[in-house]
Amino acid sequence: MASSQEKETMGEDLDRTKLPQILIHRYPPFTVPCKHRLLRKFQLLEPDDSILPTHSFLAEYAQSVRVILCVGPSPVDSRTLDCFPSLQCVVGTSAGVDHIDLAECSRRGISVTSAGDAFSDDVADYAVGLLFDVLRRISASNRYVRAGLWPLKGDFPLGSKIGGKTIGIVGMGSIGIRVAKRLEAFDCHIAYNSRKKKPCFPFPYYENVPDLAAESDALIICCALTDKTRHIINRDVMKALGKEGVIINVGRGALVNEKDLVKFLVEGQIGGAGLDVFENEPNVPKELFGLDNVVLSPHRAVATPESLQALEEVVIGNLDAFFSNKPLISQVPHE
Amino acid sequence: MAQRQLPPETLPQVLVLRPPSVFKAVEEEFSKKFQFLKAWESPLPIHLFLSSHARHVTALLCSGISPVTADILQQLPSVRLIVTTSAGLNHIDLLECRVRGISVANAGDVFSEDVADTAVGLFIDVLRKITSADRYVRGGSWAVNGDYPLGSKLGGKRVGIVGYGNIGSKVAKRLEAFGCIISYNSRKKKPSVSYPYYQNVCELAANNDCLIVCCALTDQTHHMINKQVMRALGKEGVIVNIARGAIIDEQEMVRLLVEGQLKGVGLDVFENEPNVPKELFGLDNVVLSPHRAVFTEESFRDLFDLVVGNLEAFFANKPLLTPVMDG
């Protein structure tokens, strides 16, 4: 006789079929967050884990699915949406939603939610950490000491003071505002560019990124990746930022023209960079490995156990809200 | 209008035993204002050099790499002023200075912001594993081995500040912006400070997730962060030291790190610089900096102005800018 756990897995528990259905849209190697908690409240439909071939699975369930849990950056495009005529909501598990066709969802009246603010503090903390590392050469000096060079070669190049620097924030959303708050405590001056000026923010606003760059000592990229922001950090911006300028990217790799950035760094046309994201992860341009004024990070800005816990709350909160016809917690507005 | 350049021999003389870092950076500018007697350039042993060349010298410029001991001062009967390029004074025999009526001026607040920034930067780095992740990527491991382990959130962490002076207070202000919970230990409780105060460092450690060492090195604080304190901090504890290496029992700390009894450390200072315990080189949860993280182009500029200001004040019989002792 099957154990209760096995019954759960096989979906044989009769009560389970009465629970609200959620379709899990998941490309490997991403895993469903808080699965044990979800199983208590919902019936999880997992086409990838089913013994049924996908078309049979879909034939059985697709008509009735009202909500999809989109795990990680698993793409949700028109073809995906075509499979689920009753779909009303896509619940995402990441801060960014560039892998979801927002325009198509909007057209079909489908709401989309993201991780909301779950990761914002961690990303902001990390952005400041990267900025600090580049300006004060922390990782480079760590390498220097570990190579045994301190007793041999003596002094190491000077770093640059944080206070008094003008930091240009590209994208003044929930991450950008947290970056600003932290940097103010270091006596930095804040300026920003965003889709729209934010009247309640006391910082100087620049209508376009090259203008922001011209006034800044460093740029911190925290905006969403959309058609409009792809390669928003291009050679014009880098030229405007100048030879001492620093770029920190915790948004998406494709926000920066990576080829140009590498060229500028290798040629010494820009002061340095701290990069948590890349155009083609996990591949990082090899030219960067030899540079001391660059800090490289494997897309970890969001990741702490604490923020993953916060993500679980947001995901379950959105699902609960949807099924009880209440307002969603972290709905992504579509313009 | 350019300042008229005085011939070197008419400039006031200042003795330098070994060149401080800032000296090397701005020597040319320094030399336009003072005539430096450079002990390190002489082939004579130091005591012989001093007794034959420096008996008339009234001002001495020093730093941590050139301790000013009672023996040294005995060779310098005319010295009335010691200017150190550091905030720290542990390399100067202050008692001997007091007995001899020698004034001492230090770097004042010139480095405080940069030191506080460094403390916070190292703290973020250790908790979020920034430097070790950079090493992972550079080693080509991301593409091959997949994701790097998670770091730990800053917000909500309880941070104990050891020494609530100029630097400690700036560290507290910065960490509050990250949502950390601050408490402190200092020689005396500060009535104007609203954070919880702990009478001793062991108690501070027991009630915190991290310690940031910001105090001066004195006889009382030598090896103050010892085995007992580090055990009280616990296995998930993080230590950042931007003050002086000898405040921590380094050998004990290394042992605890190797045994996995501490979560991680960020160190800009060591007991026996420039020597760093080799066991630390193989550890992923350790960030090492060659006592430079506080030096920036900007603070060196400010330091130069301050040192010149103190020396000029002395030679013009005016009050020192940053006296720590008036002889």
XYZ file of C-alpha atoms in Angstrom:
662
model
C 0.000 0.000 0.000
C 1.435 3.382 -0.965
C 2.682 5.631 1.881
C 1.071 9.037 2.273
C 4.141 10.628 0.713
C 3.906 8.361 -2.314
C 0.197 9.100 -2.563
C 1.036 12.789 -2.618
C 3.536 12.325 -5.404
C 1.257 10.132 -7.475
C -1.648 12.475 -6.907
C -3.786 9.621 -5.773
C -5.020 11.445 -2.710
C -8.584 12.193 -3.660
C -8.698 15.415 -1.681
C -5.755 16.753 -3.656
C -7.758 16.942 -6.850
C -10.134 19.334 -5.148
C -7.331 21.765 -4.396
C -6.804 24.745 -6.691
C -4.578 23.836 -9.664
C -1.243 25.461 -10.466
C 0.715 24.572 -13.561
C 4.461 24.479 -12.934
C 6.385 25.958 -15.865
C 9.967 25.012 -15.247
C 13.072 24.601 -17.346
C 15.810 22.539 -15.687
C 17.917 23.209 -13.583
C 15.501 25.510 -11.814
C 13.540 24.092 -8.896
C 10.171 25.001 -7.463
C 10.563 27.103 -4.335
C 8.705 26.022 -1.176
C 7.263 22.981 -2.889
C 6.309 21.307 0.394
C 4.277 24.338 1.394
C 2.617 24.561 -2.012
C 1.636 20.879 -1.922
C -0.393 21.466 1.234
C -2.597 24.026 -0.422
C -2.534 23.433 -4.147
C -2.557 20.711 -6.755
C 0.694 21.063 -8.654
C 0.556 20.115 -12.315
C 4.073 19.342 -13.508
C 4.231 18.428 -17.202
C 7.998 17.868 -17.044
C 7.711 15.435 -14.143
C 4.637 13.606 -15.342
C 4.794 10.065 -16.716
C 2.370 11.218 -19.374
C 3.834 12.596 -22.590
C 3.427 16.361 -22.692
C 0.622 16.479 -25.259
C -1.433 13.971 -23.246
C -0.780 15.894 -20.093
C -1.833 19.123 -21.715
C -4.900 17.529 -23.266
C -6.030 16.548 -19.793
C -5.234 19.732 -17.886
C -4.537 22.649 -20.189
C -8.129 23.824 -20.649
C -8.693 24.360 -16.944
C -5.374 25.903 -15.883
C -5.915 29.408 -14.550
C -2.500 30.105 -13.038
C 1.079 29.241 -13.984
C 3.992 29.284 -11.546
C 6.893 30.356 -13.738
C 10.060 29.106 -12.059
C 13.217 31.175 -12.584
C 13.793 32.613 -16.057
C 11.744 29.926 -17.820
C 10.371 31.788 -20.878
C 6.652 32.495 -21.156
C 5.874 33.537 -24.711
C 2.872 33.434 -27.090
C 3.301 29.730 -27.760
C 3.202 28.964 -24.025
C 0.153 31.174 -23.576
C -1.607 29.527 -26.534
C -1.586 26.234 -24.622
C -3.690 27.599 -21.764
C -6.888 29.327 -22.933
C -8.195 29.803 -19.388
C -5.001 31.320 -18.044
C -5.493 34.400 -15.881
C -2.248 34.792 -13.952
C 1.484 34.088 -14.266
C 3.270 34.043 -10.907
C 6.984 34.647 -11.375
C 9.756 33.833 -8.897
C 12.364 36.382 -9.959
C 12.789 40.106 -9.618
C 13.225 40.511 -13.363
C 10.396 39.526 -15.750
C 12.108 40.013 -19.103
C 11.553 36.297 -19.854
C 7.775 36.850 -19.813
C 6.040 38.472 -22.778
C 4.311 41.198 -20.793
C 2.676 42.784 -23.829
C 1.109 39.489 -24.890
C -0.092 38.788 -21.339
C -1.632 42.230 -21.153
C -3.373 41.713 -24.483
C -4.905 38.478 -23.195
C -5.879 39.980 -19.829
C -3.354 37.855 -17.937
C -1.827 39.342 -14.736
C 1.850 38.816 -14.041
C 3.526 38.912 -10.626
C 7.223 38.980 -9.786
C 9.320 38.450 -6.669
C 8.394 42.021 -5.801
C 10.618 43.418 -3.075
C 11.798 40.041 -1.759
C 15.272 40.447 -3.205
C 15.605 44.222 -3.261
C 17.593 44.675 -0.052
C 20.036 41.943 -0.973
C 20.603 43.300 -4.482
C 21.135 46.809 -3.113
C 23.598 45.539 -0.491
C 25.498 43.645 -3.175
C 25.603 46.622 -5.558
C 27.200 48.736 -2.841
C 29.612 45.902 -2.043
C 30.665 45.692 -5.705
C 31.103 49.464 -5.935
C 33.240 49.428 -2.847
C 35.324 46.524 -4.102
C 36.089 48.282 -7.397
C 36.805 51.708 -5.870
C 39.000 50.307 -3.127
C 40.456 47.358 -5.017
C 39.511 44.854 -2.321
C 39.498 41.693 -4.434
C 42.637 42.831 -6.238
C 44.481 43.455 -2.978
C 43.260 40.115 -1.634
C 44.876 38.449 -4.681
C 48.030 40.490 -4.073
C 48.335 39.323 -0.474
C 47.554 35.687 -1.308
C 50.229 35.715 -4.002
C 52.726 36.602 -1.279
C 53.487 39.972 -2.873
C 53.047 42.178 0.183
C 56.430 41.434 1.782
C 58.131 41.341 -1.610
C 56.759 44.306 -3.466
C 55.526 46.445 -0.611
C 52.822 48.908 -1.374
C 49.746 48.437 -3.443
C 48.045 51.176 -5.527
C 45.800 53.647 -3.734
C 42.059 53.316 -3.867
C 39.478 56.044 -4.299
C 37.313 57.611 -1.599
C 33.620 56.744 -1.617
C 32.290 59.864 0.094
C 31.759 62.855 -2.117
C 31.405 60.765 -5.261
C 28.364 61.312 -7.467
C 26.682 57.979 -8.076
C 24.283 57.805 -11.021
C 21.533 55.231 -10.487
C 20.011 53.875 -13.672
C 16.509 52.762 -12.734
C 15.061 54.209 -9.551
C 12.764 51.341 -8.606
C 12.720 49.292 -5.415
C 16.388 48.348 -5.813
C 17.570 51.785 -6.938
C 15.984 53.593 -4.005
C 17.611 51.167 -1.569
C 21.005 51.697 -3.205
C 20.500 55.446 -2.849
C 19.648 55.159 0.854
C 22.772 53.108 1.551
C 25.118 55.349 -0.408
C 23.797 58.464 1.280
C 25.124 57.017 4.550
C 28.587 57.084 2.922
C 28.076 60.780 2.021
C 27.730 60.100 -1.684
C 25.693 62.396 -3.937
C 22.911 60.606 -5.765
C 21.564 61.333 -9.249
C 19.330 59.133 -11.386
C 17.645 58.282 -14.613
C 14.374 56.389 -14.698
C 11.474 55.946 -17.131
C 9.805 58.831 -15.363
C 10.990 61.445 -12.906
C 9.922 60.662 -9.334
C 8.619 63.923 -7.840
C 9.019 62.809 -4.228
C 12.724 61.955 -4.604
C 15.164 64.706 -3.658
C 17.860 63.629 -6.114
C 18.717 65.310 -9.452
C 16.986 63.573 -12.382
C 18.489 63.189 -15.855
C 16.290 62.449 -18.838
C 18.801 60.229 -20.539
C 21.642 57.995 -19.427
C 24.528 59.755 -21.271
C 23.641 63.000 -19.456
C 23.539 61.118 -16.152
C 26.885 59.515 -16.956
C 28.494 62.863 -17.737
C 27.690 64.060 -14.215
C 28.558 60.834 -12.394
C 31.682 59.179 -11.060
C 30.001 55.777 -11.156
C 26.826 54.262 -12.592
C 24.829 51.572 -10.848
C 22.504 49.725 -13.221
C 19.366 48.525 -11.436
C 16.656 48.770 -14.075
C 14.525 46.106 -15.743
C 15.505 44.682 -19.113
C 12.967 45.620 -21.765
C 13.094 46.377 -25.493
C 13.788 49.995 -24.562
C 16.616 49.293 -22.139
C 18.557 46.664 -24.100
C 22.163 47.935 -24.424
C 21.170 51.169 -22.706
C 24.764 51.302 -21.440
C 26.591 51.783 -24.718
C 29.777 53.469 -25.872
C 28.202 56.955 -25.711
C 27.453 56.388 -22.057
C 30.897 54.984 -21.372
C 32.589 57.912 -23.127
C 30.457 60.348 -21.123
C 31.313 58.566 -17.868
C 34.990 58.971 -18.609
C 38.302 57.293 -17.907
C 37.865 57.282 -14.124
C 34.276 56.106 -14.307
C 32.989 52.870 -12.778
C 30.029 50.757 -13.911
C 28.219 48.392 -11.550
C 25.615 46.084 -13.128
C 23.182 44.135 -10.938
C 20.309 44.256 -13.449
C 20.620 42.100 -16.535
C 23.684 41.485 -18.690
C 21.976 42.744 -21.829
C 21.487 46.190 -20.308
C 25.159 46.750 -21.136
C 26.785 46.438 -24.551
C 29.224 43.874 -23.215
C 31.539 43.874 -26.200
C 32.022 47.636 -25.939
C 32.473 47.453 -22.184
C 35.216 44.846 -22.515
C 36.946 46.970 -25.160
C 36.751 50.087 -22.986
C 38.088 48.220 -19.959
C 40.936 46.554 -21.818
C 41.937 49.881 -23.394
C 41.769 51.735 -20.077
C 38.978 54.014 -21.363
C 36.952 53.404 -18.248
C 38.029 53.166 -14.603
C 36.553 49.831 -13.638
C 33.479 47.610 -13.420
C 31.645 45.342 -10.988
C 29.449 42.870 -12.852
C 26.982 40.385 -11.374
C 25.274 39.703 -14.692
C 26.449 38.991 -18.234
C 24.947 38.753 -21.678
C 25.576 35.039 -21.982
C 25.743 33.502 -18.496
C 27.583 31.570 -17.272
C 30.074 32.620 -19.940
C 32.186 35.615 -18.984
C 34.452 37.350 -21.536
C 37.915 35.928 -20.883
C 39.564 39.321 -21.421
C 38.147 40.389 -18.067
C 39.936 37.684 -16.091
C 43.262 39.461 -16.321
C 41.993 42.872 -15.223
C 42.548 44.083 -11.690
C 39.948 46.876 -11.876
C 37.051 44.486 -12.521
C 35.074 42.411 -10.033
C 33.171 39.439 -11.448
C 30.233 37.787 -9.760
C 28.209 34.687 -10.786
C 24.705 36.243 -10.629
C 24.528 36.088 -6.855
C 23.276 39.571 -5.993
C 19.818 38.274 -5.210
C 20.864 35.233 -3.344
C 20.735 34.811 0.388
C 18.784 32.159 2.278
C 16.862 34.965 3.947
C 15.690 36.505 0.676
C 14.702 33.094 -0.691
C 12.528 32.752 2.393
C 11.021 36.139 1.596
C 10.405 34.963 -1.980
C 8.409 31.992 -0.708
C 6.143 34.371 1.194
C 5.610 36.507 -1.911
C 4.858 33.511 -4.152
C 2.420 31.923 -1.725
C 0.915 35.309 -0.957
C 0.232 35.953 -4.655
C -1.259 32.490 -5.162
C -3.478 32.835 -2.082
C -4.605 36.274 -3.243
C -5.413 35.011 -6.732
C -7.521 32.102 -5.564
C -9.416 34.253 -3.066
C -10.025 37.028 -5.597
C -8.013 39.494 -3.604
C -5.525 42.040 -5.024
C -2.214 40.477 -6.028
C 0.785 41.349 -3.849
C 3.444 42.092 -6.452
C 1.693 42.581 -9.765
C 3.942 43.833 -12.532
C 2.366 46.855 -14.187
C 2.404 46.773 -17.960
C 2.762 50.010 -19.861
C 50.814 83.763 -8.486
C 53.313 80.948 -7.897
C 54.797 80.698 -4.407
C 58.424 81.776 -4.334
C 60.518 78.621 -3.866
C 62.892 78.988 -0.911
C 66.341 77.411 -1.153
C 66.351 74.044 0.654
C 68.922 75.030 3.264
C 66.683 77.797 4.576
C 63.720 75.503 5.056
C 62.975 74.156 8.533
C 64.507 70.706 9.168
C 62.394 67.649 9.889
C 63.822 64.238 10.750
C 62.295 61.134 9.127
C 63.455 57.701 10.310
C 61.672 55.683 7.603
C 59.379 57.114 4.920
C 55.639 56.897 5.641
C 53.467 55.863 2.664
C 52.184 59.401 2.204
C 55.745 60.705 2.131
C 56.584 58.557 -0.852
C 53.455 59.718 -2.619
C 54.039 63.455 -2.223
C 57.765 63.765 -1.464
C 58.380 66.436 -4.046
C 55.718 68.708 -2.609
C 56.835 68.025 0.931
C 60.392 68.961 0.008
C 59.315 72.404 -1.163
C 58.301 73.230 2.395
C 60.741 71.391 4.634
C 64.259 70.068 4.553
C 64.065 66.373 5.377
C 66.797 64.578 7.205
C 66.328 61.059 5.820
C 67.738 58.563 8.300
C 66.953 55.550 6.109
C 69.231 56.804 3.334
C 72.287 56.781 5.554
C 74.572 53.733 5.704
C 75.175 54.448 9.410
C 73.319 52.417 12.041
C 70.405 54.460 13.306
C 71.767 55.421 16.709
C 75.040 56.565 15.201
C 73.226 58.550 12.543
C 71.047 60.272 15.103
C 73.854 61.133 17.493
C 76.016 62.544 14.712
C 73.400 64.271 12.528
C 70.220 64.855 14.442
C 71.040 66.303 17.815
C 69.807 69.748 16.783
C 66.577 68.596 15.095
C 63.375 69.878 16.694
C 60.701 68.025 14.665
C 60.251 64.354 13.771
C 57.837 62.906 11.178
C 56.983 59.249 11.743
C 54.442 56.496 11.109
C 53.741 52.942 12.274
C 56.727 51.520 10.413
C 59.166 53.631 12.430
C 58.458 53.251 16.148
C 59.586 56.145 18.338
C 61.003 54.467 21.427
C 62.630 55.908 24.553
C 65.996 54.840 23.101
C 65.431 56.839 19.936
C 64.270 59.865 21.886
C 67.398 59.720 24.012
C 69.407 60.442 20.844
C 67.203 63.442 20.035
C 67.585 65.954 22.887
C 66.256 68.871 20.816
C 63.055 67.278 19.523
C 59.956 69.170 20.684
C 57.395 67.792 18.191
C 56.506 64.386 16.790
C 54.033 64.319 13.899
C 52.704 60.883 13.005
C 50.890 60.250 9.732
C 48.579 57.760 11.422
C 45.581 58.148 13.697
C 47.064 55.386 15.858
C 49.717 56.189 18.492
C 50.776 52.728 19.620
C 54.189 53.068 17.936
C 55.141 56.120 20.030
C 56.349 55.960 23.641
C 53.864 58.532 24.872
C 55.034 58.344 28.479
C 58.556 59.220 27.409
C 57.192 62.120 25.367
C 55.282 63.421 28.346
C 58.394 63.194 30.553
C 60.457 65.060 27.967
C 57.766 67.658 27.222
C 57.462 66.634 23.562
C 54.222 67.512 21.721
C 52.610 64.856 19.555
C 50.235 65.460 16.632
C 48.501 62.717 14.667
C 46.345 62.320 11.535
C 43.245 63.437 13.434
C 40.096 62.592 11.547
C 41.660 62.490 8.089
C 41.205 58.758 7.628
C 38.091 58.185 9.712
C 35.626 58.092 6.830
C 37.832 55.917 4.693
C 38.452 53.544 7.593
C 34.722 53.318 8.315
C 34.022 52.728 4.607
C 36.626 49.968 4.572
C 35.126 48.290 7.621
C 31.702 48.220 5.984
C 33.094 47.179 2.597
C 34.963 44.239 4.119
C 31.854 43.328 6.102
C 29.688 43.204 2.956
C 32.414 41.282 1.149
C 32.705 38.575 3.827
C 28.949 38.158 4.363
C 28.069 38.123 0.665
C 31.247 36.337 -0.462
C 32.056 38.915 -3.144
C 35.805 38.326 -3.331
C 35.527 34.556 -3.131
C 32.863 34.568 -5.870
C 35.165 36.694 -8.030
C 37.877 34.076 -7.527
C 35.375 31.366 -8.504
C 34.497 33.122 -11.751
C 38.101 33.952 -12.657
C 39.048 30.332 -12.098
C 36.539 29.372 -14.804
C 34.368 27.470 -12.304
C 31.031 29.154 -13.003
C 30.600 27.627 -16.438
C 31.855 24.237 -15.262
C 30.598 23.790 -11.714
C 27.450 25.931 -11.714
C 26.208 28.222 -8.999
C 28.359 29.520 -6.168
C 27.113 29.075 -2.580
C 24.810 31.700 -1.155
C 25.971 34.522 1.032
C 24.093 35.842 4.042
C 21.755 38.836 4.288
C 23.087 41.980 5.967
C 19.746 43.321 7.196
C 18.889 42.131 10.667
C 22.440 41.116 11.525
C 23.517 42.176 15.004
C 26.813 44.037 14.754
C 28.972 44.771 17.789
C 31.304 47.739 17.430
C 34.460 47.420 19.481
C 35.490 50.972 20.288
C 32.919 53.697 19.696
C 35.132 56.630 18.691
C 35.281 58.668 15.471
C 35.556 55.553 13.371
C 33.105 53.379 15.338
C 30.373 55.992 15.131
C 30.795 56.328 11.349
C 30.650 52.544 10.966
C 27.411 52.497 12.967
C 25.816 55.195 10.799
C 26.654 53.305 7.625
C 25.501 49.911 8.855
C 22.160 51.281 10.014
C 21.395 52.113 6.377
C 21.733 48.368 5.636
C 19.308 47.458 8.398
C 21.901 46.120 10.831
C 21.271 46.199 14.572
C 24.070 48.031 16.383
C 25.509 47.671 19.869
C 28.938 48.568 21.213
C 31.662 48.265 23.787
C 33.975 51.148 24.620
C 36.220 52.220 27.492
C 33.241 54.115 28.875
C 29.557 54.167 28.058
C 28.622 57.157 25.867
C 25.531 58.885 27.283
C 24.652 60.514 23.960
C 24.694 57.199 22.063
C 21.389 55.346 21.857
C 22.745 51.893 20.958
C 22.968 49.198 23.663
C 26.270 49.224 25.551
C 28.092 46.123 26.790
C 30.638 46.453 29.572
C 33.054 43.936 28.159
C 33.901 42.551 24.751
C 32.959 39.005 25.675
C 29.415 40.068 26.470
C 29.322 42.106 23.260
C 30.422 39.046 21.290
C 27.869 36.778 22.946
C 25.049 39.096 21.889
C 26.087 39.753 18.325
C 26.553 38.043 14.966
C 29.573 40.144 14.002
C 32.300 42.220 15.586
C 33.940 45.219 13.953
C 37.159 46.246 15.669
C 37.587 50.029 15.655
C 39.521 50.774 18.841
C 43.072 51.930 19.505
C 45.830 49.466 20.359
C 46.934 49.975 23.954
C 48.197 47.736 26.745
C 44.564 47.134 27.733
C 43.375 46.215 24.243
C 46.288 43.978 23.260
C 44.805 40.539 22.358
C 41.471 41.745 23.686
C 39.736 39.644 21.018
C 40.898 36.328 22.424
C 39.772 32.720 22.408
C 37.025 33.390 24.925
C 35.602 36.298 22.930
C 35.740 34.435 19.635
C 34.041 31.395 21.156
C 31.343 33.668 22.589
C 30.804 35.083 19.090
C 30.276 31.546 17.847
C 30.540 29.484 14.692
C 28.401 31.880 12.662
C 30.443 34.850 13.818
C 32.167 37.332 11.522
C 35.057 39.608 12.531
C 36.300 42.667 10.665
C 39.531 44.330 11.802
C 40.613 47.702 10.410
C 42.298 48.878 13.617
C 45.490 47.094 14.640
C 46.406 43.441 14.174
C 47.496 42.916 17.779
C 44.039 43.652 19.162
C 43.160 40.127 18.032
C 44.996 36.980 19.168
C 45.892 36.173 15.596
C 47.163 32.657 16.164
C 43.935 31.724 17.949
C 41.821 33.319 15.237
C 43.656 31.386 12.527
C 43.155 28.150 14.434
C 39.421 28.789 14.833
C 39.081 29.656 11.145
C 40.916 26.526 10.019
C 38.666 24.437 12.306
C 35.537 26.078 10.919
C 34.684 27.742 14.243
C 34.158 31.178 12.693
C 32.004 32.077 9.669
C 34.510 34.486 8.185
C 36.863 37.430 8.690
C 37.886 40.574 6.834
C 41.334 41.875 7.805
C 43.223 44.982 6.767
C 45.731 44.674 9.609
C 47.881 41.877 11.036
C 50.084 41.288 14.063
C 53.302 41.140 12.090
C 52.873 43.091 8.851
C 53.655 42.508 6.068
C 53.590 38.847 7.109
C 50.203 37.174 6.930
C 49.626 33.664 8.363
C 49.867 31.313 5.372
C 46.957 29.183 6.630
C 44.650 32.051 5.680
C 45.602 31.906 2.002
C 43.721 28.694 1.450
C 40.485 29.799 3.126
C 37.520 30.972 1.092
C 35.808 32.848 3.920
C 38.687 35.267 4.532
C 39.333 38.606 2.827
C 42.857 39.999 3.172
C 44.030 43.540 2.545
C 47.637 44.811 2.865
C 46.915 47.649 5.330
C 45.995 49.847 2.417
C 42.250 49.803 2.258
C 42.056 53.043 4.183
C 44.493 54.855 1.930
C 42.838 56.763 -0.871
C 44.168 59.503 -3.124
C 41.782 61.866 -1.413
C 42.811 61.022 2.159
C 46.483 61.221 1.217
C 45.836 64.723 -0.077
C 44.104 65.656 3.177
C 46.878 64.018 5.189
C 49.535 65.976 3.332
C 47.717 69.237 4.108
C 47.370 68.251 7.753
C 50.995 67.215 8.226
C 52.201 70.403 6.574
C 49.748 72.391 8.661
C 50.983 70.871 11.925
C 54.643 71.340 11.047
C 54.132 74.927 9.873
C 52.195 75.736 13.035
C 55.004 74.316 15.143
C 57.717 76.277 13.359
C 55.664 79.452 13.637
C 54.953 78.874 17.331
C 51.243 78.564 16.667
C 48.838 75.973 18.127
C 49.022 72.521 16.506
C 46.073 71.451 14.352
C 45.668 67.937 15.738
C 47.552 67.674 19.018
C 47.144 64.495 21.041
C 49.671 65.689 23.545
C 50.952 69.177 24.147
C 54.460 69.067 25.589
